[in-house]
Amino acid sequence: MIVLGIETTCDETAAAIVERDHSGHGRILSDIVLSQTDEHAAFGGVVPEIAARAHVEVLDLLISQAMAEAQCDFASLDGIAAAAGPGLIGGVIVGLTTAKAIALVHCTPLIAVNHLEAHALTARLTDGVDFPYCLFLASGGHTQLLAVRGVGDYVLLGNTMDDAIGEAFDKTAKLLGLGYPGGPEVERLALRGNAHRFALPRPMQYRREPDFSLSGLKTALRLEAERIAPLSEQDIADLCASFQQAIVDTIHDRLRAGLRVFAERHGVPNALVAAGGVAANQSIRQILKRLADDARIPLIVPPPDLCTDNGAMIAWAGAERLAAGLTDTLDVAPRARWPLEEVTHAASRD
Ligand code: KG4
Ligand code: ZN
């Protein structure tokens, strides 16, 4: 089964072709991603209108490139998948409408993929992991802990009450006058800093339910920065290191609670899987490894270019849904907001 995947929910335009064989193994035939980071950098964050226009400009070219690289024509596709949300609605409309047009012209099944579901299923493409597994999804827009029990069967165990972890990194970077995206900058400077200099809070520590809250940490960091301003280079490095350590400790505590809740409700998971841009952080990876070792399960972190937004994950989720007989009609609507639990309901209804 060969599926084209289109991703346009945020600031990456992406198209990919993925093959899924009868035994459920996946192979990426092409995977092209064009990041808009440069176009948004001057604004310190993604500007929705700029993003939507940039998707329109390049998407058809990227699809042609992905098709050519995979040596594939539209007639040989078994499905056309596009991320139908959640995300910036202008961009989502561009990707989904393009997918509908191709599906209509070539009479090919359409699969409207939930972007979070695509992150959730990527580890099956890269590592063939079996259900159920525990997914830690940490990106600029999401911080969630999920029980992934099957295609279209996701149970939310924990969520953030306010900021996502990537967002907290980005806001910290902005506050300290560093570049965008902030995560890699904060990580780089943290290497030179003293993580014990500032006593920052570890929000939600020891709570039973594995939820996150990061706005208090953000405020504490701002107050410390204001207290010692003007900031020297060493001050900035120490603030980065102290902030990153608070995040690492928080992840350790919250995921320990999450793995306990998982085991009680769903049995022992086959793996701890990390997805989203935040998983690129080395200190965070180390703590995830420790958590997995303590739980005696493997840690699976897909390679960085499949952890961040890409087309292959959309194509793969499309192939997994297609194999389960889950397709969509041409009137399916793009969605800015689309919690993963609602995908579960849609699947069980079909
Ligand atoms: O998954 P992603 O590429 O895009 C979405 O948000 O969907 O994640 C981007 C987020 C940004 O907030 C970025 O600052 C964060 O991931 N990030 C990091 C690192 N690299 C990227 N956060 C911490 N440390 C990093 N090395
Ligand atoms: Zn994403």
PDB file of C-alpha atoms in Angstrom, residues 8-265:
ATOM      1  CA  THR A   8       0.914  22.007   6.544  1.00  0.00           C
ATOM      2  CA  THR A   9      -0.370  22.533  10.101  1.00  0.00           C
ATOM      3  CA  CYS A  10       2.373  24.865  11.317  1.00  0.00           C
ATOM      4  CA  ASP A  11       5.571  26.288   9.810  1.00  0.00           C
ATOM      5  CA  GLU A  12       6.799  23.262   7.869  1.00  0.00           C
ATOM      6  CA  THR A  13       5.510  22.418   4.405  1.00  0.00           C
ATOM      7  CA  ALA A  14       6.063  18.717   3.806  1.00  0.00           C
ATOM      8  CA  ALA A  15       5.187  15.921   1.375  1.00  0.00           C
ATOM      9  CA  ALA A  16       6.237  12.275   1.518  1.00  0.00           C
ATOM     10  CA  ILE A  17       5.505   8.862   0.045  1.00  0.00           C
ATOM     11  CA  VAL A  18       5.438   5.870   2.382  1.00  0.00           C
ATOM     12  CA  GLU A  19       4.866   2.192   1.684  1.00  0.00           C
ATOM     13  CA  ARG A  20       3.237  -0.211   4.176  1.00  0.00           C
ATOM     14  CA  ASP A  21       3.469  -3.948   3.481  1.00  0.00           C
ATOM     15  CA  HIS A  22       0.977  -6.670   4.489  1.00  0.00           C
ATOM     16  CA  SER A  23       2.832  -7.466   7.693  1.00  0.00           C
ATOM     17  CA  GLY A  24       2.640  -3.818   8.769  1.00  0.00           C
ATOM     18  CA  HIS A  25       6.234  -2.826   8.016  1.00  0.00           C
ATOM     19  CA  GLY A  26       6.791   0.655   6.695  1.00  0.00           C
ATOM     20  CA  ARG A  27       9.308   2.137   4.271  1.00  0.00           C
ATOM     21  CA  ILE A  28       9.827   5.796   3.405  1.00  0.00           C
ATOM     22  CA  LEU A  29      10.155   6.233  -0.362  1.00  0.00           C
ATOM     23  CA  SER A  30      10.570  10.014  -0.188  1.00  0.00           C
ATOM     24  CA  ASP A  31      10.250  12.670   2.500  1.00  0.00           C
ATOM     25  CA  ILE A  32      10.636  16.352   1.667  1.00  0.00           C
ATOM     26  CA  VAL A  33      10.346  19.091   4.281  1.00  0.00           C
ATOM     27  CA  LEU A  34      10.680  22.815   3.723  1.00  0.00           C
ATOM     28  CA  SER A  35      10.932  24.788   6.943  1.00  0.00           C
ATOM     29  CA  GLN A  36       9.702  28.388   7.062  1.00  0.00           C
ATOM     30  CA  THR A  37      11.812  29.238  10.144  1.00  0.00           C
ATOM     31  CA  ASP A  38      13.652  32.052   8.348  1.00  0.00           C
ATOM     32  CA  GLU A  39      10.395  33.748   7.328  1.00  0.00           C
ATOM     33  CA  HIS A  40       9.131  33.826  10.935  1.00  0.00           C
ATOM     34  CA  ALA A  41      12.417  34.413  12.804  1.00  0.00           C
ATOM     35  CA  ALA A  42      12.121  38.213  12.736  1.00  0.00           C
ATOM     36  CA  PHE A  43       8.791  37.959  14.602  1.00  0.00           C
ATOM     37  CA  GLY A  44      10.019  35.583  17.345  1.00  0.00           C
ATOM     38  CA  GLY A  45       7.287  33.067  16.524  1.00  0.00           C
ATOM     39  CA  VAL A  46       5.091  31.689  13.755  1.00  0.00           C
ATOM     40  CA  VAL A  47       2.865  34.267  11.987  1.00  0.00           C
ATOM     41  CA  PRO A  48      -0.230  32.339  10.755  1.00  0.00           C
ATOM     42  CA  GLU A  49      -0.884  34.464   7.658  1.00  0.00           C
ATOM     43  CA  ILE A  50       2.732  34.249   6.487  1.00  0.00           C
ATOM     44  CA  ALA A  51       2.676  30.491   7.110  1.00  0.00           C
ATOM     45  CA  ALA A  52      -0.494  29.905   5.059  1.00  0.00           C
ATOM     46  CA  ARG A  53       0.802  31.931   2.106  1.00  0.00           C
ATOM     47  CA  ALA A  54       4.153  30.148   2.172  1.00  0.00           C
ATOM     48  CA  HIS A  55       2.395  26.742   2.108  1.00  0.00           C
ATOM     49  CA  VAL A  56       0.389  27.784  -0.980  1.00  0.00           C
ATOM     50  CA  GLU A  57       3.549  28.863  -2.782  1.00  0.00           C
ATOM     51  CA  VAL A  58       5.541  25.661  -2.390  1.00  0.00           C
ATOM     52  CA  LEU A  59       3.190  22.744  -1.701  1.00  0.00           C
ATOM     53  CA  ASP A  60       2.533  21.602  -5.290  1.00  0.00           C
ATOM     54  CA  LEU A  61       6.252  21.744  -6.049  1.00  0.00           C
ATOM     55  CA  LEU A  62       7.077  19.663  -2.959  1.00  0.00           C
ATOM     56  CA  ILE A  63       4.459  17.065  -3.910  1.00  0.00           C
ATOM     57  CA  SER A  64       5.956  16.777  -7.422  1.00  0.00           C
ATOM     58  CA  GLN A  65       9.413  16.376  -5.910  1.00  0.00           C
ATOM     59  CA  ALA A  66       8.221  13.720  -3.459  1.00  0.00           C
ATOM     60  CA  MET A  67       6.495  11.813  -6.283  1.00  0.00           C
ATOM     61  CA  ALA A  68       9.558  12.024  -8.532  1.00  0.00           C
ATOM     62  CA  GLU A  69      11.955  10.918  -5.813  1.00  0.00           C
ATOM     63  CA  ALA A  70       9.745   7.922  -4.986  1.00  0.00           C
ATOM     64  CA  GLN A  71       9.450   7.176  -8.734  1.00  0.00           C
ATOM     65  CA  CYS A  72       5.735   7.073  -8.295  1.00  0.00           C
ATOM     66  CA  ASP A  73       2.744   8.405 -10.263  1.00  0.00           C
ATOM     67  CA  PHE A  74      -0.667   9.387  -8.930  1.00  0.00           C
ATOM     68  CA  ALA A  75      -2.290   6.279 -10.440  1.00  0.00           C
ATOM     69  CA  SER A  76      -0.133   4.007  -8.266  1.00  0.00           C
ATOM     70  CA  LEU A  77      -1.155   5.663  -4.983  1.00  0.00           C
ATOM     71  CA  ASP A  78      -3.522   3.719  -2.704  1.00  0.00           C
ATOM     72  CA  GLY A  79      -4.321   6.729  -0.551  1.00  0.00           C
ATOM     73  CA  ILE A  80      -3.856  10.483  -0.175  1.00  0.00           C
ATOM     74  CA  ALA A  81      -3.363  11.601   3.420  1.00  0.00           C
ATOM     75  CA  ALA A  82      -3.256  15.153   4.736  1.00  0.00           C
ATOM     76  CA  ALA A  83      -3.041  16.555   8.231  1.00  0.00           C
ATOM     77  CA  ALA A  84      -6.559  17.945   8.789  1.00  0.00           C
ATOM     78  CA  GLY A  85      -5.655  19.501  12.170  1.00  0.00           C
ATOM     79  CA  PRO A  86      -5.028  20.480  14.862  1.00  0.00           C
ATOM     80  CA  GLY A  87      -3.038  23.492  13.728  1.00  0.00           C
ATOM     81  CA  LEU A  88      -3.104  26.956  12.180  1.00  0.00           C
ATOM     82  CA  ILE A  89      -6.311  26.854  10.170  1.00  0.00           C
ATOM     83  CA  GLY A  90      -5.021  28.713   7.084  1.00  0.00           C
ATOM     84  CA  GLY A  91      -2.231  26.191   6.603  1.00  0.00           C
ATOM     85  CA  VAL A  92      -4.467  23.192   7.339  1.00  0.00           C
ATOM     86  CA  ILE A  93      -6.905  24.351   4.639  1.00  0.00           C
ATOM     87  CA  VAL A  94      -4.074  24.524   2.083  1.00  0.00           C
ATOM     88  CA  GLY A  95      -2.896  20.949   2.724  1.00  0.00           C
ATOM     89  CA  LEU A  96      -6.307  19.331   3.052  1.00  0.00           C
ATOM     90  CA  THR A  97      -7.784  21.059  -0.008  1.00  0.00           C
ATOM     91  CA  THR A  98      -4.792  20.005  -2.091  1.00  0.00           C
ATOM     92  CA  ALA A  99      -5.223  16.402  -0.914  1.00  0.00           C
ATOM     93  CA  LYS A 100      -8.939  16.501  -1.730  1.00  0.00           C
ATOM     94  CA  ALA A 101      -8.232  17.777  -5.244  1.00  0.00           C
ATOM     95  CA  ILE A 102      -5.758  14.957  -5.931  1.00  0.00           C
ATOM     96  CA  ALA A 103      -8.106  12.355  -4.399  1.00  0.00           C
ATOM     97  CA  LEU A 104     -11.029  13.616  -6.475  1.00  0.00           C
ATOM     98  CA  VAL A 105      -9.176  13.734  -9.788  1.00  0.00           C
ATOM     99  CA  HIS A 106      -7.559  10.314  -9.386  1.00  0.00           C
ATOM    100  CA  CYS A 107     -10.443   8.583  -7.543  1.00  0.00           C
ATOM    101  CA  THR A 108      -8.097   7.699  -4.670  1.00  0.00           C
ATOM    102  CA  PRO A 109      -9.217   7.261  -1.041  1.00  0.00           C
ATOM    103  CA  LEU A 110      -8.687  10.349   1.142  1.00  0.00           C
ATOM    104  CA  ILE A 111      -7.451  10.064   4.720  1.00  0.00           C
ATOM    105  CA  ALA A 112      -7.815  13.138   6.960  1.00  0.00           C
ATOM    106  CA  VAL A 113      -5.096  12.553   9.538  1.00  0.00           C
ATOM    107  CA  ASN A 114      -4.957  14.058  13.008  1.00  0.00           C
ATOM    108  CA  HIS A 115      -1.480  15.596  13.313  1.00  0.00           C
ATOM    109  CA  LEU A 116      -1.089  14.265  16.881  1.00  0.00           C
ATOM    110  CA  GLU A 117      -2.091  10.774  15.764  1.00  0.00           C
ATOM    111  CA  ALA A 118       0.681  10.949  13.176  1.00  0.00           C
ATOM    112  CA  HIS A 119       3.235  11.787  15.898  1.00  0.00           C
ATOM    113  CA  ALA A 120       1.757   8.978  18.001  1.00  0.00           C
ATOM    114  CA  LEU A 121       2.181   6.311  15.277  1.00  0.00           C
ATOM    115  CA  THR A 122       5.639   7.305  13.971  1.00  0.00           C
ATOM    116  CA  ALA A 123       7.433   4.829  16.263  1.00  0.00           C
ATOM    117  CA  ARG A 124       5.671   1.992  14.439  1.00  0.00           C
ATOM    118  CA  LEU A 125       7.119   3.209  11.150  1.00  0.00           C
ATOM    119  CA  THR A 126      10.659   3.610  12.508  1.00  0.00           C
ATOM    120  CA  ASP A 127      10.838   0.770  15.041  1.00  0.00           C
ATOM    121  CA  GLY A 128       7.804  -1.449  14.424  1.00  0.00           C
ATOM    122  CA  VAL A 129       6.768  -1.153  18.080  1.00  0.00           C
ATOM    123  CA  ASP A 130       3.644  -3.118  19.068  1.00  0.00           C
ATOM    124  CA  PHE A 131       0.635  -1.693  20.923  1.00  0.00           C
ATOM    125  CA  PRO A 132       0.209  -0.680  23.674  1.00  0.00           C
ATOM    126  CA  TYR A 133       2.937   1.883  24.335  1.00  0.00           C
ATOM    127  CA  CYS A 134       3.313   5.060  26.326  1.00  0.00           C
ATOM    128  CA  LEU A 135       3.819   8.187  24.245  1.00  0.00           C
ATOM    129  CA  PHE A 136       5.378  11.389  25.549  1.00  0.00           C
ATOM    130  CA  LEU A 137       4.558  14.068  22.983  1.00  0.00           C
ATOM    131  CA  ALA A 138       6.419  17.317  23.635  1.00  0.00           C
ATOM    132  CA  SER A 139       6.488  20.018  20.969  1.00  0.00           C
ATOM    133  CA  GLY A 140       5.945  23.754  20.656  1.00  0.00           C
ATOM    134  CA  GLY A 141       2.182  23.317  20.865  1.00  0.00           C
ATOM    135  CA  HIS A 142       1.666  20.124  22.882  1.00  0.00           C
ATOM    136  CA  THR A 143       2.802  18.375  26.037  1.00  0.00           C
ATOM    137  CA  GLN A 144       0.835  15.169  26.455  1.00  0.00           C
ATOM    138  CA  LEU A 145       1.251  11.697  27.843  1.00  0.00           C
ATOM    139  CA  LEU A 146      -0.832   9.088  26.020  1.00  0.00           C
ATOM    140  CA  ALA A 147      -1.634   5.408  26.097  1.00  0.00           C
ATOM    141  CA  VAL A 148      -1.436   4.326  22.451  1.00  0.00           C
ATOM    142  CA  ARG A 149      -3.500   1.112  22.389  1.00  0.00           C
ATOM    143  CA  GLY A 150      -4.214   0.696  18.690  1.00  0.00           C
ATOM    144  CA  VAL A 151      -4.813   2.632  15.477  1.00  0.00           C
ATOM    145  CA  GLY A 152      -7.534   5.107  16.439  1.00  0.00           C
ATOM    146  CA  ASP A 153      -7.349   4.077  20.101  1.00  0.00           C
ATOM    147  CA  TYR A 154      -5.602   6.735  22.193  1.00  0.00           C
ATOM    148  CA  VAL A 155      -6.167   7.493  25.850  1.00  0.00           C
ATOM    149  CA  LEU A 156      -4.931  10.796  27.227  1.00  0.00           C
ATOM    150  CA  LEU A 157      -3.185  10.217  30.566  1.00  0.00           C
ATOM    151  CA  GLY A 158      -1.763  13.680  31.168  1.00  0.00           C
ATOM    152  CA  ASN A 159      -1.751  17.107  29.583  1.00  0.00           C
ATOM    153  CA  THR A 160      -0.362  20.570  30.234  1.00  0.00           C
ATOM    154  CA  MET A 161      -2.629  23.021  32.026  1.00  0.00           C
ATOM    155  CA  ASP A 162      -0.986  26.000  30.322  1.00  0.00           C
ATOM    156  CA  ASP A 163       2.243  26.217  28.292  1.00  0.00           C
ATOM    157  CA  ALA A 164       3.740  23.361  26.273  1.00  0.00           C
ATOM    158  CA  ILE A 165       7.354  22.453  27.109  1.00  0.00           C
ATOM    159  CA  GLY A 166       8.668  23.672  23.741  1.00  0.00           C
ATOM    160  CA  GLU A 167       6.712  26.882  24.209  1.00  0.00           C
ATOM    161  CA  ALA A 168       8.310  27.339  27.658  1.00  0.00           C
ATOM    162  CA  PHE A 169      11.763  26.932  26.042  1.00  0.00           C
ATOM    163  CA  ASP A 170      10.798  29.443  23.328  1.00  0.00           C
ATOM    164  CA  LYS A 171       9.472  31.994  25.843  1.00  0.00           C
ATOM    165  CA  THR A 172      12.578  31.600  28.025  1.00  0.00           C
ATOM    166  CA  ALA A 173      14.764  32.231  24.988  1.00  0.00           C
ATOM    167  CA  LYS A 174      12.755  35.313  24.049  1.00  0.00           C
ATOM    168  CA  LEU A 175      12.940  36.687  27.602  1.00  0.00           C
ATOM    169  CA  LEU A 176      16.718  36.251  27.613  1.00  0.00           C
ATOM    170  CA  GLY A 177      17.138  37.802  24.155  1.00  0.00           C
ATOM    171  CA  LEU A 178      18.116  34.544  22.416  1.00  0.00           C
ATOM    172  CA  GLY A 179      17.064  33.391  18.934  1.00  0.00           C
ATOM    173  CA  TYR A 180      14.017  31.467  17.700  1.00  0.00           C
ATOM    174  CA  PRO A 181      13.278  28.554  17.966  1.00  0.00           C
ATOM    175  CA  GLY A 182      14.432  28.814  21.559  1.00  0.00           C
ATOM    176  CA  GLY A 183      14.913  25.164  22.557  1.00  0.00           C
ATOM    177  CA  PRO A 184      18.264  24.550  20.851  1.00  0.00           C
ATOM    178  CA  GLU A 185      19.592  27.986  21.992  1.00  0.00           C
ATOM    179  CA  VAL A 186      18.661  27.397  25.640  1.00  0.00           C
ATOM    180  CA  GLU A 187      20.192  23.901  25.503  1.00  0.00           C
ATOM    181  CA  ARG A 188      23.436  25.237  24.003  1.00  0.00           C
ATOM    182  CA  LEU A 189      23.853  27.959  26.656  1.00  0.00           C
ATOM    183  CA  ALA A 190      22.786  25.631  29.496  1.00  0.00           C
ATOM    184  CA  LEU A 191      25.944  23.590  28.820  1.00  0.00           C
ATOM    185  CA  ARG A 192      28.004  26.551  30.106  1.00  0.00           C
ATOM    186  CA  GLY A 193      25.712  27.412  33.031  1.00  0.00           C
ATOM    187  CA  ASN A 194      25.267  26.528  36.689  1.00  0.00           C
ATOM    188  CA  ALA A 195      21.984  24.613  37.079  1.00  0.00           C
ATOM    189  CA  HIS A 196      21.956  25.136  40.862  1.00  0.00           C
ATOM    190  CA  ARG A 197      22.306  28.921  40.945  1.00  0.00           C
ATOM    191  CA  PHE A 198      18.576  29.728  40.817  1.00  0.00           C
ATOM    192  CA  ALA A 199      15.982  27.868  42.901  1.00  0.00           C
ATOM    193  CA  LEU A 200      13.175  27.532  40.348  1.00  0.00           C
ATOM    194  CA  PRO A 201       9.936  25.627  41.122  1.00  0.00           C
ATOM    195  CA  ARG A 202       9.134  22.064  39.966  1.00  0.00           C
ATOM    196  CA  PRO A 203       5.392  22.550  39.321  1.00  0.00           C
ATOM    197  CA  MET A 204       2.890  19.706  40.017  1.00  0.00           C
ATOM    198  CA  GLN A 205       5.576  17.616  41.756  1.00  0.00           C
ATOM    199  CA  TYR A 206       4.298  14.435  43.448  1.00  0.00           C
ATOM    200  CA  ARG A 207       0.758  14.801  42.069  1.00  0.00           C
ATOM    201  CA  ARG A 208      -0.798  11.467  41.192  1.00  0.00           C
ATOM    202  CA  GLU A 209      -2.215  12.448  37.794  1.00  0.00           C
ATOM    203  CA  PRO A 210       0.590  13.049  35.269  1.00  0.00           C
ATOM    204  CA  ASP A 211      -0.346  16.608  34.278  1.00  0.00           C
ATOM    205  CA  PHE A 212       2.036  19.502  33.657  1.00  0.00           C
ATOM    206  CA  SER A 213       1.879  23.205  34.441  1.00  0.00           C
ATOM    207  CA  LEU A 214       4.695  25.463  33.338  1.00  0.00           C
ATOM    208  CA  SER A 215       3.470  29.038  33.656  1.00  0.00           C
ATOM    209  CA  GLY A 216       4.639  29.302  37.306  1.00  0.00           C
ATOM    210  CA  LEU A 217       8.139  28.225  36.268  1.00  0.00           C
ATOM    211  CA  LYS A 218       8.111  30.794  33.492  1.00  0.00           C
ATOM    212  CA  THR A 219       7.104  33.562  35.920  1.00  0.00           C
ATOM    213  CA  ALA A 220       9.732  32.502  38.489  1.00  0.00           C
ATOM    214  CA  LEU A 221      12.392  32.651  35.794  1.00  0.00           C
ATOM    215  CA  ARG A 222      11.281  36.119  34.703  1.00  0.00           C
ATOM    216  CA  LEU A 223      11.367  37.405  38.291  1.00  0.00           C
ATOM    217  CA  GLU A 224      14.907  36.056  38.802  1.00  0.00           C
ATOM    218  CA  ALA A 225      16.036  37.649  35.534  1.00  0.00           C
ATOM    219  CA  GLU A 226      14.507  40.992  36.524  1.00  0.00           C
ATOM    220  CA  ARG A 227      16.030  40.794  40.018  1.00  0.00           C
ATOM    221  CA  ILE A 228      19.612  40.474  38.749  1.00  0.00           C
ATOM    222  CA  ALA A 229      19.308  42.615  35.574  1.00  0.00           C
ATOM    223  CA  PRO A 230      21.319  43.756  33.651  1.00  0.00           C
ATOM    224  CA  LEU A 231      22.246  40.213  32.689  1.00  0.00           C
ATOM    225  CA  SER A 232      25.819  39.152  31.967  1.00  0.00           C
ATOM    226  CA  GLU A 233      26.539  36.266  29.589  1.00  0.00           C
ATOM    227  CA  GLN A 234      27.175  34.033  32.591  1.00  0.00           C
ATOM    228  CA  ASP A 235      23.851  35.084  34.174  1.00  0.00           C
ATOM    229  CA  ILE A 236      22.037  34.070  30.967  1.00  0.00           C
ATOM    230  CA  ALA A 237      23.839  30.715  30.856  1.00  0.00           C
ATOM    231  CA  ASP A 238      23.010  30.082  34.540  1.00  0.00           C
ATOM    232  CA  LEU A 239      19.343  30.977  33.969  1.00  0.00           C
ATOM    233  CA  CYS A 240      19.211  28.598  30.957  1.00  0.00           C
ATOM    234  CA  ALA A 241      20.847  25.789  32.938  1.00  0.00           C
ATOM    235  CA  SER A 242      18.570  26.293  35.966  1.00  0.00           C
ATOM    236  CA  PHE A 243      15.490  26.420  33.732  1.00  0.00           C
ATOM    237  CA  GLN A 244      16.468  23.292  31.808  1.00  0.00           C
ATOM    238  CA  GLN A 245      17.160  21.415  35.052  1.00  0.00           C
ATOM    239  CA  ALA A 246      13.715  22.372  36.379  1.00  0.00           C
ATOM    240  CA  ILE A 247      12.158  20.996  33.168  1.00  0.00           C
ATOM    241  CA  VAL A 248      14.214  17.774  33.366  1.00  0.00           C
ATOM    242  CA  ASP A 249      13.213  17.214  37.021  1.00  0.00           C
ATOM    243  CA  THR A 250       9.581  17.958  36.159  1.00  0.00           C
ATOM    244  CA  ILE A 251       9.583  15.469  33.272  1.00  0.00           C
ATOM    245  CA  HIS A 252      11.154  12.859  35.563  1.00  0.00           C
ATOM    246  CA  ASP A 253       8.486  13.301  38.229  1.00  0.00           C
ATOM    247  CA  ARG A 254       5.499  13.641  35.859  1.00  0.00           C
ATOM    248  CA  LEU A 255       6.425  10.671  33.660  1.00  0.00           C
ATOM    249  CA  ARG A 256       7.100   8.465  36.677  1.00  0.00           C
ATOM    250  CA  ALA A 257       3.527   9.240  37.731  1.00  0.00           C
ATOM    251  CA  GLY A 258       2.375   8.648  34.143  1.00  0.00           C
ATOM    252  CA  LEU A 259       4.007   5.228  33.810  1.00  0.00           C
ATOM    253  CA  ARG A 260       2.435   4.205  37.116  1.00  0.00           C
ATOM    254  CA  VAL A 261      -1.019   5.289  35.916  1.00  0.00           C
ATOM    255  CA  PHE A 262      -0.429   3.518  32.577  1.00  0.00           C
ATOM    256  CA  ALA A 263       0.424   0.232  34.299  1.00  0.00           C
ATOM    257  CA  GLU A 264      -2.642   0.432  36.557  1.00  0.00           C
ATOM    258  CA  ARG A 265      -5.075   1.136  33.733  1.00  0.00           C
TER     259      ARG A 265
END
